[in-house]
PDB file of C-alpha atoms in Angstrom:
ATOM      1  CA  THR A   1      73.768 102.154 103.225  1.00  0.00           C
ATOM      2  CA  LYS A   2      73.514 100.819 107.057  1.00  0.00           C
ATOM      3  CA  GLU A   3      76.005  98.609 107.352  1.00  0.00           C
ATOM      4  CA  THR A   4      78.768 101.219 106.517  1.00  0.00           C
ATOM      5  CA  ALA A   5      77.608 103.665 109.038  1.00  0.00           C
ATOM      6  CA  ILE A   6      77.490 101.072 111.808  1.00  0.00           C
ATOM      7  CA  LEU A   7      81.148 100.267 110.768  1.00  0.00           C
ATOM      8  CA  LEU A   8      82.580 104.342 110.849  1.00  0.00           C
ATOM      9  CA  VAL A   9      80.196 104.382 114.173  1.00  0.00           C
ATOM     10  CA  GLY A  10      82.086 101.192 115.309  1.00  0.00           C
ATOM     11  CA  ILE A  11      85.550 102.692 113.743  1.00  0.00           C
ATOM     12  CA  PHE A  12      85.160 105.940 115.835  1.00  0.00           C
ATOM     13  CA  PHE A  13      84.288 104.580 118.860  1.00  0.00           C
ATOM     14  CA  VAL A  14      87.197 102.333 118.271  1.00  0.00           C
ATOM     15  CA  TYR A  15      89.709 105.146 117.561  1.00  0.00           C
ATOM     16  CA  LEU A  16      88.846 106.930 120.597  1.00  0.00           C
ATOM     17  CA  LEU A  17      88.709 103.896 123.297  1.00  0.00           C
ATOM     18  CA  VAL A  18      92.447 103.669 122.159  1.00  0.00           C
ATOM     19  CA  PHE A  19      93.673 106.974 122.105  1.00  0.00           C
ATOM     20  CA  GLY A  20      90.938 108.527 124.782  1.00  0.00           C
ATOM     21  CA  LEU A  21      91.755 106.082 127.164  1.00  0.00           C
ATOM     22  CA  PHE A  22      93.660 103.837 126.664  1.00  0.00           C
ATOM     23  CA  LEU A  23      96.921 106.469 124.928  1.00  0.00           C
ATOM     24  CA  LYS A  24      95.149 109.389 127.288  1.00  0.00           C
ATOM     25  CA  VAL A  25      95.534 112.187 124.898  1.00  0.00           C
ATOM     26  CA  ARG A  26      93.301 114.706 126.141  1.00  0.00           C
ATOM     27  CA  MET A  27      92.811 118.735 124.802  1.00  0.00           C
ATOM     28  CA  PRO A  28      95.409 121.287 125.679  1.00  0.00           C
ATOM     29  CA  HIS A  29      94.365 122.927 128.788  1.00  0.00           C
ATOM     30  CA  SER A  30      92.007 120.269 129.646  1.00  0.00           C
ATOM     31  CA  THR A  31      91.672 116.556 131.292  1.00  0.00           C
ATOM     32  CA  SER A  32      88.426 115.735 130.344  1.00  0.00           C
ATOM     33  CA  VAL A  33      88.790 112.731 127.944  1.00  0.00           C
ATOM     34  CA  LEU A  34      84.534 114.094 126.838  1.00  0.00           C
ATOM     35  CA  ASP A  35      86.267 116.898 125.260  1.00  0.00           C
ATOM     36  CA  PHE A  36      88.761 114.753 123.418  1.00  0.00           C
ATOM     37  CA  ALA A  37      85.815 112.932 121.994  1.00  0.00           C
ATOM     38  CA  LEU A  38      83.889 116.161 120.639  1.00  0.00           C
ATOM     39  CA  TYR A  39      88.106 117.355 119.342  1.00  0.00           C
ATOM     40  CA  PHE A  40      87.940 114.005 118.129  1.00  0.00           C
ATOM     41  CA  SER A  41      84.380 113.336 116.550  1.00  0.00           C
ATOM     42  CA  ALA A  42      84.785 117.238 114.936  1.00  0.00           C
ATOM     43  CA  GLY A  43      87.426 115.816 112.808  1.00  0.00           C
ATOM     44  CA  TYR A  44      86.690 112.732 112.276  1.00  0.00           C
ATOM     45  CA  PHE A  45      83.412 113.261 110.357  1.00  0.00           C
ATOM     46  CA  PRO A  46      84.472 115.773 108.173  1.00  0.00           C
ATOM     47  CA  TRP A  47      87.595 113.651 107.219  1.00  0.00           C
ATOM     48  CA  VAL A  48      84.963 110.125 106.624  1.00  0.00           C
ATOM     49  CA  PHE A  49      83.188 112.825 104.230  1.00  0.00           C
ATOM     50  CA  PHE A  50      86.381 113.628 102.165  1.00  0.00           C
ATOM     51  CA  SER A  51      87.856 110.079 101.746  1.00  0.00           C
ATOM     52  CA  SER A  52      85.057 108.194 101.135  1.00  0.00           C
ATOM     53  CA  SER A  53      84.132 110.718  98.180  1.00  0.00           C
ATOM     54  CA  VAL A  54      86.949 110.678  96.784  1.00  0.00           C
ATOM     55  CA  MET A  55      87.282 106.956  96.871  1.00  0.00           C
ATOM     56  CA  ARG A  56      83.605 106.174  95.776  1.00  0.00           C
ATOM     57  CA  GLY A  57      84.381 109.254  92.822  1.00  0.00           C
ATOM     58  CA  ALA A  58      87.342 107.765  92.075  1.00  0.00           C
ATOM     59  CA  THR A  59      85.506 105.100  90.381  1.00  0.00           C
ATOM     60  CA  SER A  60      82.263 106.545  89.660  1.00  0.00           C
ATOM     61  CA  ILE A  61      82.901 106.730  85.819  1.00  0.00           C
ATOM     62  CA  VAL A  62      84.171 103.987  85.189  1.00  0.00           C
ATOM     63  CA  ASP A  63      81.825 101.885  87.015  1.00  0.00           C
ATOM     64  CA  ASN A  64      78.661 103.975  84.998  1.00  0.00           C
ATOM     65  CA  ARG A  65      80.560 103.548  81.196  1.00  0.00           C
ATOM     66  CA  ASN A  66      77.351 102.085  80.478  1.00  0.00           C
ATOM     67  CA  TYR A  67      75.417 105.128  80.591  1.00  0.00           C
ATOM     68  CA  ILE A  68      78.239 107.144  79.211  1.00  0.00           C
ATOM     69  CA  LYS A  69      79.405 104.845  76.177  1.00  0.00           C
ATOM     70  CA  LYS A  70      75.117 104.378  75.207  1.00  0.00           C
ATOM     71  CA  VAL A  71      73.068 107.371  76.431  1.00  0.00           C
ATOM     72  CA  ALA A  72      74.458 111.103  76.028  1.00  0.00           C
ATOM     73  CA  PHE A  73      74.663 112.155  79.474  1.00  0.00           C
ATOM     74  CA  PRO A  74      75.977 114.288  81.004  1.00  0.00           C
ATOM     75  CA  SER A  75      79.202 112.783  82.741  1.00  0.00           C
ATOM     76  CA  GLU A  76      79.524 114.978  85.784  1.00  0.00           C
ATOM     77  CA  ILE A  77      76.004 114.152  86.879  1.00  0.00           C
ATOM     78  CA  PHE A  78      78.067 110.747  88.547  1.00  0.00           C
ATOM     79  CA  PRO A  79      80.977 112.679  90.853  1.00  0.00           C
ATOM     80  CA  ILE A  80      78.439 114.594  92.073  1.00  0.00           C
ATOM     81  CA  THR A  81      75.956 112.361  92.681  1.00  0.00           C
ATOM     82  CA  VAL A  82      78.711 110.705  94.946  1.00  0.00           C
ATOM     83  CA  LEU A  83      79.436 113.967  96.913  1.00  0.00           C
ATOM     84  CA  LEU A  84      75.756 114.477  97.418  1.00  0.00           C
ATOM     85  CA  SER A  85      74.810 110.919  98.758  1.00  0.00           C
ATOM     86  CA  GLU A  86      78.185 111.346 101.240  1.00  0.00           C
ATOM     87  CA  LEU A  87      76.507 114.619 101.886  1.00  0.00           C
ATOM     88  CA  VAL A  88      73.698 113.258 103.453  1.00  0.00           C
ATOM     89  CA  SER A  89      75.952 111.365 106.016  1.00  0.00           C
ATOM     90  CA  LEU A  90      78.001 114.748 106.891  1.00  0.00           C
ATOM     91  CA  ALA A  91      74.969 116.562 107.409  1.00  0.00           C
ATOM     92  CA  ILE A  92      73.282 113.752 110.379  1.00  0.00           C
ATOM     93  CA  SER A  93      76.916 112.987 111.799  1.00  0.00           C
ATOM     94  CA  MET A  94      77.423 116.951 112.169  1.00  0.00           C
ATOM     95  CA  CYS A  95      73.941 116.717 113.719  1.00  0.00           C
ATOM     96  CA  ILE A  96      75.144 114.484 116.433  1.00  0.00           C
ATOM     97  CA  VAL A  97      77.930 116.809 116.703  1.00  0.00           C
ATOM     98  CA  VAL A  98      76.571 120.233 117.332  1.00  0.00           C
ATOM     99  CA  LEU A  99      74.528 118.353 119.817  1.00  0.00           C
ATOM    100  CA  PHE A 100      78.033 117.199 121.593  1.00  0.00           C
ATOM    101  CA  SER A 101      79.053 120.407 121.806  1.00  0.00           C
ATOM    102  CA  LEU A 102      75.718 121.984 122.952  1.00  0.00           C
ATOM    103  CA  TYR A 103      75.887 119.295 125.701  1.00  0.00           C
ATOM    104  CA  LEU A 104      79.339 120.506 126.341  1.00  0.00           C
ATOM    105  CA  SER A 105      80.042 124.187 126.388  1.00  0.00           C
ATOM    106  CA  GLY A 106      76.759 125.707 125.167  1.00  0.00           C
ATOM    107  CA  PHE A 107      75.486 127.452 122.569  1.00  0.00           C
ATOM    108  CA  SER A 108      77.864 129.888 120.445  1.00  0.00           C
ATOM    109  CA  TRP A 109      77.310 132.249 117.798  1.00  0.00           C
ATOM    110  CA  LEU A 110      79.977 130.778 115.729  1.00  0.00           C
ATOM    111  CA  LEU A 111      78.146 128.045 115.171  1.00  0.00           C
ATOM    112  CA  LEU A 112      75.738 129.937 112.954  1.00  0.00           C
ATOM    113  CA  LEU A 113      79.154 129.719 110.518  1.00  0.00           C
ATOM    114  CA  LEU A 114      79.177 126.254 110.554  1.00  0.00           C
ATOM    115  CA  PRO A 115      77.417 126.113 107.322  1.00  0.00           C
ATOM    116  CA  PHE A 116      80.054 128.125 105.732  1.00  0.00           C
ATOM    117  CA  VAL A 117      82.745 125.999 107.128  1.00  0.00           C
ATOM    118  CA  VAL A 118      80.953 122.829 105.586  1.00  0.00           C
ATOM    119  CA  PHE A 119      80.385 124.924 102.337  1.00  0.00           C
ATOM    120  CA  LEU A 120      84.729 125.050 101.818  1.00  0.00           C
ATOM    121  CA  GLN A 121      84.173 121.548 101.964  1.00  0.00           C
ATOM    122  CA  ILE A 122      82.764 120.151  99.579  1.00  0.00           C
ATOM    123  CA  VAL A 123      84.104 122.588  97.108  1.00  0.00           C
ATOM    124  CA  PHE A 124      87.525 121.460  98.220  1.00  0.00           C
ATOM    125  CA  THR A 125      86.752 118.141  98.209  1.00  0.00           C
ATOM    126  CA  ALA A 126      84.708 118.579  94.808  1.00  0.00           C
ATOM    127  CA  ALA A 127      87.567 119.111  93.211  1.00  0.00           C
ATOM    128  CA  CYS A 128      89.252 116.277  95.019  1.00  0.00           C
ATOM    129  CA  VAL A 129      86.177 114.159  93.371  1.00  0.00           C
ATOM    130  CA  PHE A 130      86.434 115.934  89.961  1.00  0.00           C
ATOM    131  CA  LEU A 131      89.828 114.908  89.595  1.00  0.00           C
ATOM    132  CA  VAL A 132      89.874 111.600  90.254  1.00  0.00           C
ATOM    133  CA  SER A 133      87.246 110.610  88.301  1.00  0.00           C
ATOM    134  CA  ALA A 134      88.398 112.239  85.447  1.00  0.00           C
ATOM    135  CA  VAL A 135      92.028 110.152  85.866  1.00  0.00           C
ATOM    136  CA  THR A 136      90.805 107.268  86.736  1.00  0.00           C
ATOM    137  CA  VAL A 137      89.586 106.176  83.106  1.00  0.00           C
ATOM    138  CA  PHE A 138      93.045 106.542  81.877  1.00  0.00           C
ATOM    139  CA  PHE A 139      94.867 104.654  84.378  1.00  0.00           C
ATOM    140  CA  ARG A 140      92.616 102.257  86.521  1.00  0.00           C
ATOM    141  CA  ASP A 141      95.008 102.042  89.580  1.00  0.00           C
ATOM    142  CA  VAL A 142      94.347 104.756  90.955  1.00  0.00           C
ATOM    143  CA  PRO A 143      91.943 103.227  93.343  1.00  0.00           C
ATOM    144  CA  GLN A 144      94.760 101.093  94.836  1.00  0.00           C
ATOM    145  CA  LEU A 145      96.648 103.886  95.002  1.00  0.00           C
ATOM    146  CA  LEU A 146      94.421 105.514  97.025  1.00  0.00           C
ATOM    147  CA  ASN A 147      94.211 103.467  99.487  1.00  0.00           C
ATOM    148  CA  SER A 148      97.776 104.445 100.297  1.00  0.00           C
ATOM    149  CA  ILE A 149      97.515 108.144 100.281  1.00  0.00           C
ATOM    150  CA  PHE A 150      93.964 108.538 102.404  1.00  0.00           C
ATOM    151  CA  MET A 151      96.081 105.658 104.844  1.00  0.00           C
ATOM    152  CA  VAL A 152      99.216 107.946 105.694  1.00  0.00           C
ATOM    153  CA  TRP A 153      97.288 111.177 105.135  1.00  0.00           C
ATOM    154  CA  PHE A 154      94.676 109.812 107.971  1.00  0.00           C
ATOM    155  CA  TRP A 155      97.318 109.260 109.915  1.00  0.00           C
ATOM    156  CA  LEU A 156      99.616 112.800 109.137  1.00  0.00           C
ATOM    157  CA  THR A 157      96.538 115.152 109.953  1.00  0.00           C
ATOM    158  CA  PRO A 158      95.669 115.599 113.265  1.00  0.00           C
ATOM    159  CA  ILE A 159      92.522 113.519 114.001  1.00  0.00           C
ATOM    160  CA  ALA A 160      93.333 111.109 116.185  1.00  0.00           C
ATOM    161  CA  TYR A 161      95.996 113.353 118.050  1.00  0.00           C
ATOM    162  CA  THR A 162      95.803 116.716 118.622  1.00  0.00           C
ATOM    163  CA  ALA A 163      98.352 119.345 116.719  1.00  0.00           C
ATOM    164  CA  ASP A 164     100.853 119.693 119.435  1.00  0.00           C
ATOM    165  CA  LEU A 165     101.974 116.501 119.505  1.00  0.00           C
ATOM    166  CA  VAL A 166     103.350 116.886 116.059  1.00  0.00           C
ATOM    167  CA  PRO A 167     107.312 117.147 116.567  1.00  0.00           C
ATOM    168  CA  LYS A 168     108.934 120.127 115.215  1.00  0.00           C
ATOM    169  CA  GLN A 169     110.727 118.281 111.703  1.00  0.00           C
ATOM    170  CA  LEU A 170     106.835 116.585 110.747  1.00  0.00           C
ATOM    171  CA  GLY A 171     105.582 120.503 111.089  1.00  0.00           C
ATOM    172  CA  ILE A 172     105.870 121.194 107.452  1.00  0.00           C
ATOM    173  CA  PHE A 173     103.217 118.087 106.574  1.00  0.00           C
ATOM    174  CA  VAL A 174     100.710 119.594 108.672  1.00  0.00           C
ATOM    175  CA  TYR A 175     101.321 123.188 107.845  1.00  0.00           C
ATOM    176  CA  LEU A 176     101.073 122.365 103.966  1.00  0.00           C
ATOM    177  CA  ASN A 177      98.016 119.855 104.514  1.00  0.00           C
ATOM    178  CA  PRO A 178      94.510 121.657 103.137  1.00  0.00           C
ATOM    179  CA  MET A 179      91.969 118.910 104.991  1.00  0.00           C
ATOM    180  CA  HIS A 180      94.510 120.143 108.631  1.00  0.00           C
ATOM    181  CA  HIS A 181      93.545 123.535 107.800  1.00  0.00           C
ATOM    182  CA  ILE A 182      89.821 122.595 107.303  1.00  0.00           C
ATOM    183  CA  LEU A 183      89.669 120.271 110.483  1.00  0.00           C
ATOM    184  CA  ALA A 184      90.951 123.275 112.201  1.00  0.00           C
ATOM    185  CA  LEU A 185      88.159 125.869 111.360  1.00  0.00           C
ATOM    186  CA  TYR A 186      85.718 123.060 112.184  1.00  0.00           C
ATOM    187  CA  ARG A 187      87.503 122.761 115.470  1.00  0.00           C
ATOM    188  CA  SER A 188      87.184 126.713 116.226  1.00  0.00           C
ATOM    189  CA  ILE A 189      83.268 126.703 115.815  1.00  0.00           C
ATOM    190  CA  LEU A 190      82.863 123.151 117.477  1.00  0.00           C
ATOM    191  CA  CYS A 191      85.102 123.290 120.222  1.00  0.00           C
ATOM    192  CA  HIS A 192      87.100 126.220 121.089  1.00  0.00           C
ATOM    193  CA  GLY A 193      84.192 128.448 120.661  1.00  0.00           C
ATOM    194  CA  SER A 194      86.596 130.886 119.430  1.00  0.00           C
ATOM    195  CA  MET A 195      86.630 132.937 116.308  1.00  0.00           C
ATOM    196  CA  LEU A 196      88.321 131.237 112.755  1.00  0.00           C
ATOM    197  CA  ASN A 197      91.345 132.433 111.769  1.00  0.00           C
ATOM    198  CA  GLY A 198      91.022 135.018 108.809  1.00  0.00           C
ATOM    199  CA  TRP A 199      93.950 134.092 107.249  1.00  0.00           C
ATOM    200  CA  MET A 200      93.656 130.361 107.367  1.00  0.00           C
ATOM    201  CA  LEU A 201      90.069 130.860 105.938  1.00  0.00           C
ATOM    202  CA  LEU A 202      90.842 133.124 103.480  1.00  0.00           C
ATOM    203  CA  ALA A 203      93.897 130.965 101.964  1.00  0.00           C
ATOM    204  CA  THR A 204      91.998 127.903 102.057  1.00  0.00           C
ATOM    205  CA  ALA A 205      88.707 129.318 100.058  1.00  0.00           C
ATOM    206  CA  PHE A 206      91.891 130.481  97.347  1.00  0.00           C
ATOM    207  CA  PHE A 207      93.212 127.101  97.060  1.00  0.00           C
ATOM    208  CA  SER A 208      89.811 125.275  97.215  1.00  0.00           C
ATOM    209  CA  CYS A 209      88.339 127.453  94.947  1.00  0.00           C
ATOM    210  CA  ILE A 210      91.506 126.966  92.367  1.00  0.00           C
ATOM    211  CA  LEU A 211      91.785 122.867  92.632  1.00  0.00           C
ATOM    212  CA  LEU A 212      88.073 123.688  91.747  1.00  0.00           C
ATOM    213  CA  TYR A 213      88.285 125.752  88.956  1.00  0.00           C
ATOM    214  CA  GLY A 214      91.639 123.408  87.756  1.00  0.00           C
ATOM    215  CA  SER A 215      90.106 120.274  88.376  1.00  0.00           C
ATOM    216  CA  VAL A 216      86.408 120.835  86.272  1.00  0.00           C
ATOM    217  CA  SER A 217      88.813 121.669  84.092  1.00  0.00           C
ATOM    218  CA  VAL A 218      91.071 118.744  83.616  1.00  0.00           C
ATOM    219  CA  PHE A 219      87.232 116.741  83.018  1.00  0.00           C
ATOM    220  CA  GLN A 220      86.321 119.036  80.739  1.00  0.00           C
ATOM    221  CA  ARG A 221      89.007 118.533  78.086  1.00  0.00           C
ATOM    222  CA  ALA A 222      89.212 114.716  79.928  1.00  0.00           C
ATOM    223  CA  LYS A 223      85.210 113.147  79.261  1.00  0.00           C
ATOM    224  CA  ARG A 224      85.888 113.943  75.868  1.00  0.00           C
ATOM    225  CA  HIS A 225      87.967 111.066  75.404  1.00  0.00           C
ATOM    226  CA  PHE A 226      85.943 108.922  78.318  1.00  0.00           C
ATOM    227  CA  SER A 227      83.670 106.924  75.809  1.00  0.00           C
ATOM    228  CA  ASP A 228      87.098 105.325  73.672  1.00  0.00           C
ATOM    229  CA  LEU A 229      88.620 104.434  76.810  1.00  0.00           C
ATOM    230  CA  LEU A 230      85.823 103.457  78.494  1.00  0.00           C
TER     231      LEU A 230
END
């Protein structure tokens, strides 16, 4: 909705004000607040797409119980609808980030790879959405649990700060964080203008595809019980 979009943009500028101006977080080898703003926006908006999709997707089956119980309707359509609606917001925000990147750095042919990174994130996000939507039917407290998980997950992911600021003893949490690797791919294109890390790309793609296959399998098995539990 319009109100949600305004709220998200407001939160974006609050983070940017706190970290970029007050705490003076900067990109390595750069003293420009604009470079940090690009870095932050390249991570913040994909994160919002991911977290909002999973949070809304968690209740997508429960919220549409009347359709599932009374109509022979494919239940997969509800998580997919949530994903597509959030994808519209991501597309708009990323267009703005791309324009910002063009303003700061000029055109790079690596921008042509951006749709592939977006698709990779869609695969990972869809896997999480299908999984939590099915699990929520059995455990109704999942959305409340996700609120806490995403709050911690956000701060464990280098979004409002750079990865070089992470203490060595906490580095394992960054390394095992799939969203860190996805956001790093965005930033390679939008901020650094550098070639994507091939191993990171292949590992993230493989993990996302395996997770999607497993999540859809879980969803297909769980949907047999949806009518009885809703």
